[in-house]
């Protein structure tokens, strides 16, 4: 295929920069829309169409209480620090886009206690 338009990237070149903070939802090969410049070609250049989901990773290894976990969650979501400790209310805030994190978002907790001991 002739080299026209933007540089051609492999799927790996496209996804690698996003791998740390995003989950891949869908990726497909496509072509750019026709333009005056691309009309001179047999067909428009190759393109990728990709949908990524933001992944918010929280490190739970230092949390000593539910309050610390809640505070870390609110900070990660960049929402008001006075948000009441209610997952239902937090869910409503996410639906209304009241947080600083664009939807959709996956929230992952790392550094959790593997022994099953409860956080006090």
PDB file of C-alpha atoms in Angstrom:
ATOM      1  CA  UNK A   1       0.000   0.000   0.000  1.00  0.00           C
ATOM      2  CA  UNK A   2       1.448   3.404  -0.915  1.00  0.00           C
ATOM      3  CA  UNK A   3       2.596   5.597   1.924  1.00  0.00           C
ATOM      4  CA  UNK A   4       0.043   8.424   2.002  1.00  0.00           C
ATOM      5  CA  UNK A   5      -1.482  10.291   4.882  1.00  0.00           C
ATOM      6  CA  UNK A   6      -0.292   9.840   8.477  1.00  0.00           C
ATOM      7  CA  UNK A   7       2.414   7.312   9.327  1.00  0.00           C
ATOM      8  CA  UNK A   8       1.073   3.759   9.494  1.00  0.00           C
ATOM      9  CA  UNK A   9       1.136   2.314  13.018  1.00  0.00           C
ATOM     10  CA  UNK A  10       0.918  -1.304  14.035  1.00  0.00           C
ATOM     11  CA  UNK A  11      -1.760  -2.299  16.540  1.00  0.00           C
ATOM     12  CA  UNK A  12       0.960  -2.635  19.190  1.00  0.00           C
ATOM     13  CA  UNK A  13       2.334   0.845  18.432  1.00  0.00           C
ATOM     14  CA  UNK A  14      -1.178   2.230  18.836  1.00  0.00           C
ATOM     15  CA  UNK A  15      -2.073   0.475  22.084  1.00  0.00           C
ATOM     16  CA  UNK A  16       1.238   0.484  23.996  1.00  0.00           C
ATOM     17  CA  UNK A  17       1.071   4.155  25.130  1.00  0.00           C
ATOM     18  CA  UNK A  18      -2.416   3.538  26.550  1.00  0.00           C
ATOM     19  CA  UNK A  19      -1.720   0.168  28.228  1.00  0.00           C
ATOM     20  CA  UNK A  20      -0.916   1.530  31.695  1.00  0.00           C
ATOM     21  CA  UNK A  21      -4.023   3.674  32.219  1.00  0.00           C
ATOM     22  CA  UNK A  22      -6.623   2.317  29.811  1.00  0.00           C
ATOM     23  CA  UNK A  23      -8.358  -0.975  29.000  1.00  0.00           C
ATOM     24  CA  UNK A  24      -8.993  -1.788  25.351  1.00  0.00           C
ATOM     25  CA  UNK A  25     -12.707  -2.065  24.611  1.00  0.00           C
ATOM     26  CA  UNK A  26     -12.619  -2.303  20.805  1.00  0.00           C
ATOM     27  CA  UNK A  27     -10.027  -1.779  18.084  1.00  0.00           C
ATOM     28  CA  UNK A  28     -10.598  -2.180  14.377  1.00  0.00           C
ATOM     29  CA  UNK A  29      -8.768  -1.365  11.199  1.00  0.00           C
ATOM     30  CA  UNK A  30     -10.499   1.125   8.938  1.00  0.00           C
ATOM     31  CA  UNK A  31      -9.713   3.887   6.487  1.00  0.00           C
ATOM     32  CA  UNK A  32      -9.778   7.661   6.774  1.00  0.00           C
ATOM     33  CA  UNK A  33     -12.764   9.476   5.295  1.00  0.00           C
ATOM     34  CA  UNK A  34     -12.413  10.839   1.782  1.00  0.00           C
ATOM     35  CA  UNK A  35     -11.000  14.361   1.522  1.00  0.00           C
ATOM     36  CA  UNK A  36      -9.889  16.501  -1.398  1.00  0.00           C
ATOM     37  CA  UNK A  37      -6.318  15.303  -0.835  1.00  0.00           C
ATOM     38  CA  UNK A  38      -7.309  11.624  -0.519  1.00  0.00           C
ATOM     39  CA  UNK A  39      -9.578  11.753  -3.601  1.00  0.00           C
ATOM     40  CA  UNK A  40      -6.412  11.627  -5.710  1.00  0.00           C
ATOM     41  CA  UNK A  41      -5.685   8.167  -4.259  1.00  0.00           C
ATOM     42  CA  UNK A  42      -7.348   4.880  -5.170  1.00  0.00           C
ATOM     43  CA  UNK A  43      -8.586   4.713  -1.574  1.00  0.00           C
ATOM     44  CA  UNK A  44      -7.975   6.693   1.625  1.00  0.00           C
ATOM     45  CA  UNK A  45      -5.063   5.684   3.891  1.00  0.00           C
ATOM     46  CA  UNK A  46      -5.363   3.074   6.597  1.00  0.00           C
ATOM     47  CA  UNK A  47      -6.549   4.172  10.028  1.00  0.00           C
ATOM     48  CA  UNK A  48      -7.414   2.678  13.380  1.00  0.00           C
ATOM     49  CA  UNK A  49     -10.731   3.123  15.160  1.00  0.00           C
ATOM     50  CA  UNK A  50     -10.233   2.448  18.873  1.00  0.00           C
ATOM     51  CA  UNK A  51     -12.286   2.694  22.037  1.00  0.00           C
ATOM     52  CA  UNK A  52     -10.434   2.661  25.369  1.00  0.00           C
ATOM     53  CA  UNK A  53     -11.841   2.640  28.906  1.00  0.00           C
ATOM     54  CA  UNK A  54     -10.041   4.728  31.553  1.00  0.00           C
ATOM     55  CA  UNK A  55      -8.654   2.577  34.377  1.00  0.00           C
ATOM     56  CA  UNK A  56      -8.259   4.177  37.790  1.00  0.00           C
ATOM     57  CA  UNK A  57      -5.860   2.088  39.897  1.00  0.00           C
ATOM     58  CA  UNK A  58      -5.784   2.701  43.629  1.00  0.00           C
ATOM     59  CA  UNK A  59      -3.081   1.294  45.918  1.00  0.00           C
ATOM     60  CA  UNK A  60      -4.776  -0.117  49.007  1.00  0.00           C
ATOM     61  CA  UNK A  61      -1.577  -1.354  50.668  1.00  0.00           C
ATOM     62  CA  UNK A  62      -1.362   1.547  53.152  1.00  0.00           C
ATOM     63  CA  UNK A  63      -5.041   1.952  53.989  1.00  0.00           C
ATOM     64  CA  UNK A  64      -5.782   1.420  57.658  1.00  0.00           C
ATOM     65  CA  UNK A  65      -9.490   2.292  57.699  1.00  0.00           C
ATOM     66  CA  UNK A  66     -12.575   2.547  55.561  1.00  0.00           C
ATOM     67  CA  UNK A  67     -12.252   6.339  55.819  1.00  0.00           C
ATOM     68  CA  UNK A  68      -8.777   6.214  54.242  1.00  0.00           C
ATOM     69  CA  UNK A  69     -10.089   3.987  51.451  1.00  0.00           C
ATOM     70  CA  UNK A  70     -13.013   6.349  50.835  1.00  0.00           C
ATOM     71  CA  UNK A  71     -10.710   9.400  50.814  1.00  0.00           C
ATOM     72  CA  UNK A  72      -8.390   7.703  48.286  1.00  0.00           C
ATOM     73  CA  UNK A  73     -11.350   6.829  46.062  1.00  0.00           C
ATOM     74  CA  UNK A  74     -12.656  10.405  46.131  1.00  0.00           C
ATOM     75  CA  UNK A  75      -9.184  11.762  45.377  1.00  0.00           C
ATOM     76  CA  UNK A  76      -8.740   9.325  42.492  1.00  0.00           C
ATOM     77  CA  UNK A  77     -12.084  10.352  41.026  1.00  0.00           C
ATOM     78  CA  UNK A  78     -11.224  14.027  41.574  1.00  0.00           C
ATOM     79  CA  UNK A  79     -14.548  14.681  43.239  1.00  0.00           C
ATOM     80  CA  UNK A  80     -15.482  16.792  46.255  1.00  0.00           C
ATOM     81  CA  UNK A  81     -13.745  15.586  49.402  1.00  0.00           C
ATOM     82  CA  UNK A  82     -16.940  16.005  51.417  1.00  0.00           C
ATOM     83  CA  UNK A  83     -18.882  13.469  49.352  1.00  0.00           C
ATOM     84  CA  UNK A  84     -20.904  11.296  51.769  1.00  0.00           C
ATOM     85  CA  UNK A  85     -19.548   7.743  52.172  1.00  0.00           C
ATOM     86  CA  UNK A  86     -22.229   6.101  50.039  1.00  0.00           C
ATOM     87  CA  UNK A  87     -21.518   4.011  46.946  1.00  0.00           C
ATOM     88  CA  UNK A  88     -25.054   4.723  45.755  1.00  0.00           C
ATOM     89  CA  UNK A  89     -24.511   8.498  45.944  1.00  0.00           C
ATOM     90  CA  UNK A  90     -21.080   8.140  44.346  1.00  0.00           C
ATOM     91  CA  UNK A  91     -22.662   6.147  41.508  1.00  0.00           C
ATOM     92  CA  UNK A  92     -25.177   8.955  41.007  1.00  0.00           C
ATOM     93  CA  UNK A  93     -22.294  11.447  40.834  1.00  0.00           C
ATOM     94  CA  UNK A  94     -20.570   9.342  38.184  1.00  0.00           C
ATOM     95  CA  UNK A  95     -23.770   9.179  36.129  1.00  0.00           C
ATOM     96  CA  UNK A  96     -24.198  12.961  36.362  1.00  0.00           C
ATOM     97  CA  UNK A  97     -20.511  13.554  35.469  1.00  0.00           C
ATOM     98  CA  UNK A  98     -19.929  15.357  38.791  1.00  0.00           C
ATOM     99  CA  UNK A  99     -16.431  13.869  39.093  1.00  0.00           C
ATOM    100  CA  UNK A 100     -13.220  14.913  37.364  1.00  0.00           C
ATOM    101  CA  UNK A 101     -12.843  11.549  35.615  1.00  0.00           C
ATOM    102  CA  UNK A 102     -14.535  10.992  32.292  1.00  0.00           C
ATOM    103  CA  UNK A 103     -16.753   7.969  31.938  1.00  0.00           C
ATOM    104  CA  UNK A 104     -16.534   5.130  31.287  1.00  0.00           C
ATOM    105  CA  UNK A 105     -14.008   4.255  33.989  1.00  0.00           C
ATOM    106  CA  UNK A 106     -12.860   1.003  35.572  1.00  0.00           C
ATOM    107  CA  UNK A 107     -11.796   1.263  39.216  1.00  0.00           C
ATOM    108  CA  UNK A 108      -9.153  -1.292  40.231  1.00  0.00           C
ATOM    109  CA  UNK A 109      -7.709  -1.805  43.712  1.00  0.00           C
ATOM    110  CA  UNK A 110      -4.115  -3.031  44.052  1.00  0.00           C
ATOM    111  CA  UNK A 111      -2.027  -3.885  47.099  1.00  0.00           C
ATOM    112  CA  UNK A 112      -4.968  -5.512  48.855  1.00  0.00           C
ATOM    113  CA  UNK A 113      -4.451  -7.854  51.772  1.00  0.00           C
ATOM    114  CA  UNK A 114      -4.360 -11.389  50.381  1.00  0.00           C
ATOM    115  CA  UNK A 115      -4.965 -12.996  53.809  1.00  0.00           C
ATOM    116  CA  UNK A 116      -8.548 -11.818  53.899  1.00  0.00           C
ATOM    117  CA  UNK A 117      -8.138  -9.743  57.074  1.00  0.00           C
ATOM    118  CA  UNK A 118     -10.776  -7.024  57.368  1.00  0.00           C
ATOM    119  CA  UNK A 119      -9.902  -3.345  57.310  1.00  0.00           C
ATOM    120  CA  UNK A 120     -11.150  -1.687  60.489  1.00  0.00           C
TER     121      UNK A 120
END
